[in-house]
Amino acid sequence: MLEKAGTAGQEKQKQDHLKELHAAILTLRAKRERLFAETAALKDLKDKLDQGLPLEEEETDDFMQLEQFLLKSRLMQLKDLQTVYHLIGGYNLIESKQGKSVCVSFRTAFEGMYLETYNLEMDLRRTVQISRHNIPPCVPLERLAKEHLQADFKAFLEILSLHLNALAGRKQQVLLIKELIGTVEIIERNQLCNFLVFMCKIQEETEAAVLCTLEYGDLTQCLPTRVTIESENKTLAESPQWKKNQVLLMESPVHSALLTMRKVGSIV
Amino acid sequence: MRKNKPVFVGKQTDMGTMEQKLNEELKQLQREIEVCEAEQDSYVRSISLQHGEALRGVLQTLYNKKEKGDGTLKKDVSKLITDITDTEKDLRRQTNISGITLTECCVKTLEKNERKTIQQYRLTGHCCFLSFQVEFALVDIQDSDSSLQKITDLNVILDGAEFKDLCAFVSRVEETKSLFLFFRTLRLFSERCKQRSCTLQYFKEKYPDVVRLPEGCRSEVMMIQSPKLPGCTMSIFWKISVSKEGVVQPKLELLMKMPEQAQKMDTNNVMETAPEAFRSLLKIFGVEASIESLIKSVCF
């Protein structure tokens, strides 16, 4: 008896499930029909506009649809612009409903690759104050806030973005060294990525190597402010080729400089 | 149209196949809906791109209705209008903060599947009085545990006399696809250009008899000439250089010209020492004060 009840229960479950599926299908079919009709009307509208025909306002139903489409199209256009501003380096600012606080997103990018996004929440009630953030501690946020936040909000956002983008850029350069030039050995680096020491091999078989030290004095830049070249082979370090390489390392991002150096045969 | 009533079959296996069939139909419907929505989106984008201007009048009527509190507006229309005004507000703020005005923006989806989306963007706009046109492709890859966004194919077209010195920078930007760097540098560069233009204009208006701008206030050259010493001119070249990596640096140089007779009387060798003296002035007093003192020196 129990067994029979069991299978009957299972069957009922299955039937219910099938009913649900059917209902879902009916809903979607209706949605599809509606969308097909809307799209056809939209195509009609587009053709009329392309041909320069006047739009008939008397057909109120059609006109209401037209209004909706126009509004949707305007909204889409505006949303596209919004996306673009974020893509070209704008800040995503979201205000809370009563204007009591604002959340700013900072995107970072280096050479076309989008990197980390950092967020900062600011309390706007009496004076502008930072309430929450995920900015890495190596970035001097407090000092920047002290210097700029009250006086010029725009300047504060700009300088912080510069710091964050430069940090992301320096970090990315180290990653690219490892990815693109496997023979270079990173000896020392730090969190702020403003101090980098690496060793380049000169020739395949020998132990001949050159030690390069890069110091980034300006934290808003991705380029070093000082480059030191050292080697056991003093003549090599002083050679015109390596003087050129030193300049190269000062004037272009590390990975590009190293690639060029490898191309001309300075390193392997 | 009479909708089909579902038929329930008691046997297990039949229910299994029925479930499978229904699931397939569900999936098929979802796919068709996605395609239809994408088609709608592309019509909508195309309409606003080609007929945006003409339709603005119709939209304005709707906005006015909403503002007057006209009860005839349907709820979803009203919501759309609110979304529009909110987005417009955000865009005004973006323009203000970024210093960049976008006048045209075309987006085209080149490829879209579950994992990867490729979109092509074409932007036109200006920063102060410098116009640009930028085209790029954005690749967006979403994996289960990571996401990647990358620019491929960057093309930059700049318009204006100020841009003749930016060729090296623009080539580098296009090569490395550095979109952020481009706009960051563009803003800085146009700020310096504006500063220069305002300063030159200011001096021209303050000392109209002495200061000449042979190429207008948007150029690099300012000539100082005292009416009492014709033939002796001081030319200030105010160059704003942009390095390959986007470092913007104003560089000012002074060049003096004197007719031969004046040169003979130049016992203090002013002609040769002036440029260096000017550089020192710049370091101590800055641009405006240095130029002012130069002008005053000929205005005795």
XYZ file of C-alpha atoms in Angstrom:
568
model
C 0.000 0.000 0.000
C 2.747 2.380 0.992
C 4.661 1.678 -2.181
C 1.680 2.576 -4.303
C 1.226 5.816 -2.386
C 4.911 6.557 -2.926
C 4.844 6.221 -6.693
C 1.585 8.141 -6.848
C 3.286 10.996 -4.966
C 6.231 10.934 -7.392
C 3.911 10.964 -10.352
C 2.023 13.934 -8.970
C 5.328 15.810 -8.553
C 6.283 15.064 -12.111
C 2.887 16.182 -13.370
C 3.158 19.421 -11.431
C 6.579 20.012 -12.909
C 5.257 19.457 -16.407
C 2.413 21.876 -15.692
C 4.992 24.491 -14.652
C 6.993 23.960 -17.810
C 3.900 24.342 -19.924
C 2.933 27.527 -18.142
C 6.425 28.910 -18.666
C 6.224 28.068 -22.345
C 2.898 29.817 -22.726
C 4.296 32.936 -21.028
C 7.341 32.982 -23.260
C 5.278 32.392 -26.368
C 3.161 35.406 -25.472
C 6.296 37.446 -24.838
C 7.736 36.386 -28.158
C 4.576 37.344 -30.023
C 4.584 40.730 -28.329
C 8.265 41.284 -29.137
C 7.790 40.246 -32.750
C 4.934 42.758 -33.092
C 6.967 45.501 -31.377
C 10.012 44.843 -33.543
C 7.888 44.881 -36.702
C 6.360 48.212 -35.661
C 9.833 49.526 -34.874
C 11.149 48.455 -38.268
C 8.129 50.127 -39.837
C 8.897 53.325 -37.958
C 12.536 53.181 -39.004
C 11.598 52.675 -42.650
C 9.153 55.589 -42.507
C 11.798 57.835 -40.955
C 14.449 56.700 -43.437
C 12.121 57.544 -46.294
C 11.287 60.900 -44.775
C 7.601 60.202 -44.408
C 5.612 62.182 -41.847
C 4.610 60.383 -38.672
C 0.882 60.027 -38.154
C -0.130 61.390 -34.817
C -3.798 60.485 -35.151
C -3.188 56.791 -34.634
C -2.900 57.253 -30.878
C -1.914 53.664 -30.158
C 0.879 53.818 -32.699
C 1.938 57.199 -31.423
C 2.155 55.987 -27.833
C 4.330 53.124 -29.038
C 6.377 55.639 -30.961
C 6.855 57.696 -27.818
C 8.113 54.656 -25.979
C 10.526 53.752 -28.722
C 11.847 57.270 -28.968
C 12.358 57.461 -25.249
C 14.032 54.055 -25.188
C 16.304 55.078 -28.016
C 17.231 58.326 -26.316
C 17.941 56.460 -23.066
C 20.092 53.927 -24.895
C 22.056 56.705 -26.545
C 22.660 58.334 -23.169
C 23.636 55.035 -21.536
C 26.139 54.456 -24.339
C 27.687 57.837 -23.614
C 27.861 56.950 -19.945
C 29.672 53.708 -20.762
C 32.084 55.600 -22.958
C 32.942 58.104 -20.242
C 33.810 55.218 -17.948
C 35.874 53.598 -20.689
C 37.925 56.693 -21.380
C 38.787 57.212 -17.750
C 35.865 58.970 -16.210
C 34.840 58.283 -12.654
C 31.685 56.449 -11.843
C 29.918 58.650 -9.304
C 26.892 57.297 -7.527
C 25.055 59.611 -5.176
C 22.912 58.252 -2.409
C 19.258 59.232 -2.594
C 19.316 62.147 -0.169
C 22.679 63.367 -1.388
C 24.207 62.457 1.956
C 27.024 60.410 0.497
C 28.679 59.672 -2.802
C 30.528 56.602 -4.004
C 33.288 57.068 -6.572
C 34.791 54.273 -8.653
C 38.248 54.670 -10.109
C 39.139 52.473 -13.036
C 42.752 51.830 -13.860
C 44.226 50.831 -17.179
C 47.639 50.448 -18.743
C 48.327 50.150 -22.457
C 44.800 49.139 -23.338
C 44.400 46.573 -20.593
C 41.812 47.416 -17.963
C 43.116 46.643 -14.490
C 41.779 47.041 -10.961
C 38.862 49.218 -9.964
C 39.070 51.045 -6.662
C 36.160 52.493 -4.725
C 35.826 55.357 -2.339
C 32.798 56.411 -0.356
C 32.499 59.970 0.876
C 30.241 61.444 3.474
C 28.856 64.793 2.347
C 26.899 65.856 5.352
C 28.957 68.541 7.014
C 32.353 68.553 5.371
C 33.449 66.110 2.720
C 34.978 63.121 4.481
C 36.076 59.716 3.312
C 34.057 57.012 5.037
C 35.029 53.780 3.305
C 37.513 52.771 0.625
C 39.575 49.949 -0.786
C 42.549 52.033 -1.834
C 45.797 50.142 -1.108
C 47.658 51.464 1.941
C 50.787 52.260 -0.057
C 48.922 55.106 -1.790
C 49.110 58.291 0.358
C 45.331 58.740 0.505
C 45.271 60.696 3.758
C 47.847 63.184 2.591
C 46.075 63.706 -0.736
C 42.739 64.153 1.009
C 44.259 66.669 3.401
C 45.806 68.658 0.572
C 42.953 68.658 -1.907
C 39.640 67.270 -0.719
C 38.150 70.322 0.958
C 39.555 72.857 -1.480
C 38.910 71.252 -4.857
C 36.938 68.021 -5.223
C 37.771 67.685 -8.896
C 41.490 68.089 -8.249
C 41.340 65.467 -5.502
C 39.693 62.940 -7.825
C 42.231 63.697 -10.529
C 45.303 63.359 -8.396
C 44.036 60.182 -6.746
C 43.250 58.712 -10.143
C 46.760 59.614 -11.317
C 48.292 57.818 -8.343
C 46.105 54.737 -8.788
C 46.679 54.519 -12.528
C 50.418 54.987 -12.133
C 50.549 52.263 -9.468
C 48.533 49.907 -11.677
C 50.798 50.757 -14.607
C 54.015 50.076 -12.702
C 52.596 46.800 -11.370
C 51.515 45.760 -14.853
C 54.965 46.512 -16.262
C 56.528 44.026 -13.831
C 53.949 41.427 -14.876
C 54.747 42.079 -18.518
C 58.471 41.658 -17.887
C 57.797 38.187 -16.538
C 55.404 37.395 -19.393
C 57.349 38.762 -22.324
C 60.981 38.444 -21.309
C 61.475 35.280 -19.336
C 65.251 35.610 -19.084
C 65.108 38.676 -16.862
C 65.217 37.949 -13.159
C 63.435 40.288 -10.772
C 65.642 40.688 -7.727
C 63.702 43.222 -5.732
C 60.411 45.061 -5.888
C 58.022 46.604 -3.385
C 54.294 47.078 -2.891
C 54.300 50.614 -4.172
C 56.241 49.408 -7.218
C 58.486 52.449 -7.040
C 61.681 50.484 -6.613
C 62.662 47.752 -9.010
C 65.878 45.798 -9.345
C 66.354 43.185 -12.008
C 69.130 41.252 -13.656
C 69.584 40.839 -17.415
C 71.673 38.172 -19.032
C 74.058 39.397 -21.679
C 74.924 36.145 -23.379
C 73.464 32.660 -23.380
C 76.341 30.601 -22.101
C 78.214 32.936 -19.788
C 77.331 34.259 -16.375
C 77.707 37.819 -17.680
C 74.863 39.868 -16.349
C 73.837 43.457 -15.788
C 71.977 44.669 -12.729
C 69.477 47.467 -13.343
C 67.972 49.523 -10.566
C 64.930 51.649 -11.339
C 63.667 54.251 -8.898
C 60.316 55.902 -9.444
C 60.472 59.198 -7.599
C 57.233 60.562 -9.015
C 54.350 58.375 -7.881
C 52.029 59.813 -10.520
C 54.228 58.512 -13.299
C 54.830 55.108 -14.841
C 58.387 56.024 -15.801
C 61.414 55.953 -13.498
C 63.203 59.077 -12.327
C 66.531 57.287 -11.896
C 68.151 54.310 -13.577
C 71.379 52.745 -12.381
C 73.312 50.185 -14.411
C 75.817 47.936 -12.673
C 77.865 44.990 -13.766
C 80.944 43.030 -12.739
C 82.182 43.833 -16.218
C 82.840 47.562 -15.712
C 83.597 48.267 -19.387
C 80.232 46.794 -20.346
C 78.338 48.958 -17.915
C 80.154 52.040 -19.239
C 79.818 51.124 -22.921
C 77.891 53.463 -25.272
C 75.365 50.693 -25.922
C 74.469 50.493 -22.258
C 74.457 54.271 -21.927
C 71.786 54.135 -24.613
C 69.984 51.394 -22.753
C 70.006 53.503 -19.621
C 68.270 56.309 -21.507
C 65.825 53.805 -22.976
C 64.922 52.586 -19.509
C 64.331 56.183 -18.411
C 62.152 57.106 -21.353
C 59.984 54.069 -22.004
C 58.131 51.500 -19.929
C 60.373 48.716 -18.651
C 58.954 45.893 -20.728
C 59.173 47.920 -23.975
C 62.736 48.934 -23.192
C 63.748 45.347 -22.472
C 62.096 44.113 -25.673
C 64.049 46.683 -27.673
C 67.237 45.745 -25.865
C 66.670 42.120 -26.724
C 65.966 43.012 -30.343
C 69.258 44.862 -30.737
C 71.121 42.089 -28.965
C 72.060 43.856 -25.743
C 70.442 41.122 -23.711
C 69.133 37.635 -24.351
C -6.876 30.517 -31.490
C -7.404 27.565 -29.224
C -4.370 26.899 -27.115
C -3.321 23.286 -26.812
C -4.180 21.773 -23.463
C -1.353 19.742 -21.939
C -1.785 15.975 -22.061
C -0.533 14.075 -19.056
C 0.817 10.649 -19.560
C 1.093 8.279 -16.646
C 4.127 6.278 -17.722
C 7.598 7.321 -16.497
C 9.501 7.189 -19.768
C 6.914 9.212 -21.637
C 7.028 11.890 -18.983
C 10.806 11.930 -19.302
C 10.718 12.588 -23.059
C 7.894 15.074 -22.659
C 9.948 16.984 -20.079
C 12.895 16.953 -22.423
C 10.773 18.259 -25.297
C 9.314 21.005 -23.177
C 12.750 22.063 -21.967
C 13.981 22.226 -25.520
C 11.028 24.322 -26.568
C 11.660 26.630 -23.626
C 15.284 27.056 -24.646
C 14.278 27.693 -28.238
C 11.812 30.373 -27.198
C 14.431 32.039 -25.019
C 16.859 32.103 -27.919
C 14.265 33.602 -30.238
C 13.436 36.243 -27.652
C 17.124 37.129 -27.282
C 17.494 37.520 -31.043
C 14.386 39.666 -31.223
C 15.553 41.898 -28.366
C 18.942 42.331 -30.017
C 17.188 43.284 -33.244
C 15.093 45.841 -31.381
C 18.203 47.279 -29.784
C 19.899 47.710 -33.125
C 16.822 49.393 -34.644
C 16.604 51.689 -31.655
C 20.304 52.612 -31.917
C 20.019 53.116 -35.647
C 16.965 55.363 -35.323
C 18.551 57.556 -32.707
C 21.758 57.752 -34.720
C 20.162 58.753 -37.995
C 17.083 60.625 -36.860
C 17.964 61.848 -33.391
C 17.790 65.506 -34.336
C 14.402 65.251 -36.002
C 12.854 63.363 -33.150
C 14.070 65.738 -30.502
C 10.953 67.838 -30.940
C 8.699 64.898 -30.163
C 10.724 64.063 -27.099
C 10.636 67.647 -25.865
C 6.835 67.579 -25.937
C 6.909 64.503 -23.733
C 9.343 66.081 -21.286
C 7.149 69.146 -21.040
C 4.101 67.000 -20.374
C 5.926 65.304 -17.544
C 7.086 68.538 -16.004
C 3.614 70.008 -16.018
C 2.468 66.916 -14.171
C 0.223 65.868 -17.018
C -1.647 62.811 -15.792
C -2.000 61.364 -19.273
C 1.483 59.896 -19.234
C 1.642 56.164 -18.711
C 3.700 54.887 -15.782
C 6.438 53.291 -17.869
C 6.765 56.341 -20.085
C 7.094 58.457 -16.974
C 9.774 56.147 -15.602
C 11.701 56.329 -18.876
C 11.675 60.103 -18.712
C 12.995 60.010 -15.136
C 15.782 57.655 -16.180
C 16.624 59.966 -19.052
C 16.871 63.075 -16.891
C 18.955 61.232 -14.292
C 21.376 59.970 -16.938
C 21.593 63.428 -18.527
C 22.495 64.839 -15.122
C 25.249 62.281 -14.666
C 26.601 63.011 -18.134
C 26.768 66.736 -17.426
C 28.769 65.947 -14.326
C 31.073 63.601 -16.247
C 31.680 66.296 -18.857
C 32.436 68.817 -16.158
C 34.810 66.612 -14.206
C 36.606 65.065 -17.152
C 36.843 68.274 -19.174
C 35.911 66.238 -22.227
C 32.740 66.879 -24.226
C 31.512 64.006 -26.344
C 29.348 65.141 -29.217
C 28.884 61.877 -31.025
C 29.127 58.266 -30.020
C 28.494 55.200 -32.179
C 28.523 51.730 -30.703
C 28.414 48.603 -32.812
C 28.445 45.066 -31.485
C 30.784 43.066 -33.679
C 30.604 39.772 -31.838
C 28.591 38.506 -28.919
C 28.435 35.085 -27.325
C 28.221 33.737 -23.801
C 31.842 34.361 -23.059
C 33.128 37.053 -25.356
C 31.775 40.391 -26.542
C 33.510 42.677 -29.007
C 32.180 46.184 -29.492
C 33.380 48.943 -31.721
C 33.218 52.539 -30.568
C 33.535 55.710 -32.601
C 33.656 58.948 -30.665
C 33.733 62.555 -31.700
C 34.226 65.356 -29.267
C 36.366 68.139 -28.019
C 38.431 69.183 -25.061
C 38.496 72.979 -24.676
C 38.897 74.011 -28.292
C 40.733 70.915 -29.449
C 38.676 68.429 -31.467
C 39.236 64.729 -31.714
C 37.835 61.619 -33.287
C 38.652 58.295 -31.677
C 37.821 54.800 -32.847
C 38.521 51.648 -30.889
C 37.374 48.101 -30.316
C 36.732 46.748 -26.851
C 37.054 43.037 -26.121
C 35.239 41.754 -23.040
C 35.824 38.183 -21.937
C 33.911 36.787 -18.973
C 35.126 33.480 -17.589
C 33.732 31.719 -14.544
C 36.461 33.030 -12.266
C 37.917 36.012 -14.094
C 37.035 38.797 -16.457
C 39.160 40.676 -18.911
C 38.643 43.945 -20.735
C 41.043 45.060 -23.379
C 41.262 47.702 -26.088
C 42.285 46.516 -29.514
C 42.596 48.667 -32.605
C 42.916 52.253 -31.529
C 42.729 55.069 -34.044
C 43.053 58.724 -33.188
C 42.408 61.710 -35.419
C 43.178 65.171 -34.102
C 42.190 68.489 -35.533
C 43.885 71.810 -34.998
C 47.146 73.634 -35.386
C 48.179 72.843 -31.835
C 48.502 69.208 -32.742
C 51.450 69.365 -35.053
C 53.761 68.484 -32.184
C 51.688 65.549 -30.973
C 52.391 63.120 -33.795
C 54.944 61.072 -31.879
C 52.674 60.841 -28.860
C 49.628 59.836 -30.905
C 51.569 57.133 -32.764
C 52.749 55.694 -29.490
C 49.235 55.767 -28.029
C 47.838 53.952 -31.065
C 50.627 51.393 -30.890
C 50.103 50.621 -27.213
C 46.298 51.093 -27.271
C 46.589 53.478 -24.321
C 43.140 55.043 -24.355
C 43.286 56.343 -20.775
C 46.685 57.904 -21.313
C 45.468 59.606 -24.464
C 42.546 61.344 -22.803
C 44.462 62.169 -19.658
C 47.231 63.773 -21.703
C 44.740 65.477 -24.012
C 43.105 67.172 -21.073
C 46.417 68.310 -19.602
C 47.640 69.505 -22.990
C 44.480 71.467 -23.743
C 44.576 73.058 -20.283
C 48.105 74.284 -20.990
C 47.022 75.499 -24.438
C 44.120 77.379 -22.897
C 46.411 78.885 -20.263
C 48.806 79.986 -22.990
C 46.048 81.415 -25.143
C 44.532 83.354 -22.231
C 47.915 84.732 -21.191
C 48.829 85.850 -24.698
C 45.433 87.423 -25.154
C 45.748 89.195 -21.806
C 49.079 90.772 -22.729
C 47.854 91.759 -26.153
C 44.940 93.601 -24.606
C 46.989 95.216 -21.873
C 49.800 96.434 -24.131
C 48.269 96.724 -27.603
C 51.059 98.950 -28.966
C 53.879 96.738 -27.882
C 52.611 93.182 -28.117
C 51.932 91.492 -31.417
C 50.472 88.052 -31.988
C 51.393 87.368 -35.619
C 49.600 84.038 -35.643
C 46.738 84.811 -33.312
C 46.300 83.966 -29.649
C 46.203 80.227 -30.235
C 49.748 80.159 -31.549
C 53.144 79.737 -29.984
C 54.571 83.125 -30.815
C 54.364 86.472 -29.099
C 56.359 89.442 -30.362
C 57.299 92.382 -28.236
C 58.306 95.495 -30.075
C 58.720 98.945 -28.712
C 57.435 101.644 -31.102
C 60.482 103.691 -30.057
C 62.941 101.026 -31.193
C 61.731 99.768 -34.553
C 63.652 96.781 -35.818
C 64.365 95.476 -32.346
C 62.003 92.689 -31.562
C 61.789 90.166 -28.795
C 60.032 86.968 -29.763
C 58.815 84.607 -27.127
C 58.284 81.052 -28.269
C 55.936 79.240 -25.951
C 56.016 75.619 -26.921
C 53.999 72.937 -25.177
C 55.751 69.698 -25.807
C 54.288 66.253 -25.222
C 56.722 63.368 -24.928
C 56.079 59.973 -26.482
C 54.896 58.718 -23.091
C 52.550 61.607 -22.453
C 54.575 63.976 -20.281
C 53.344 67.522 -20.953
C 55.882 70.294 -20.537
C 55.660 73.965 -21.434
C 58.949 75.338 -22.757
C 59.542 79.041 -23.228
C 62.365 80.559 -25.234
C 63.303 84.145 -25.946
C 64.773 85.251 -29.243
C 65.982 88.752 -29.860
C 66.388 90.508 -33.143
C 68.219 93.762 -33.602
C 69.157 95.756 -36.717
C 72.890 95.990 -37.399
C 73.386 99.528 -36.088
C 71.728 98.594 -32.806
C 73.919 95.506 -32.575
C 76.988 97.709 -32.871
C 75.763 99.697 -29.916
C 75.027 96.558 -27.938
C 77.908 96.932 -25.551
C 76.328 94.810 -22.861
C 75.779 92.026 -25.354
C 72.112 91.976 -24.519
C 71.264 89.915 -27.583
C 73.271 86.968 -26.475
C 72.600 87.131 -22.790
C 68.882 87.846 -22.984
C 67.707 84.265 -23.644
C 69.614 82.944 -20.629
C 68.425 85.848 -18.488
C 64.875 85.083 -19.530
C 65.273 81.450 -18.489
C 66.449 82.543 -15.060
C 63.548 84.964 -14.763
C 61.143 82.140 -15.578
C 62.563 79.946 -12.847
C 62.179 82.588 -10.198
C 59.093 84.548 -11.181
C 57.111 82.192 -13.412
C 55.723 82.820 -16.863
C 53.369 85.773 -16.460
C 55.617 87.894 -14.286
C 58.629 87.246 -16.530
C 56.785 88.263 -19.693
C 55.364 91.322 -17.933
C 58.821 92.464 -16.885
C 60.143 91.990 -20.428
C 57.336 94.118 -21.833
C 57.835 96.766 -19.191
C 61.530 96.911 -20.011
C 60.740 98.183 -23.511
C 57.992 100.475 -22.418
C 60.189 103.057 -20.762
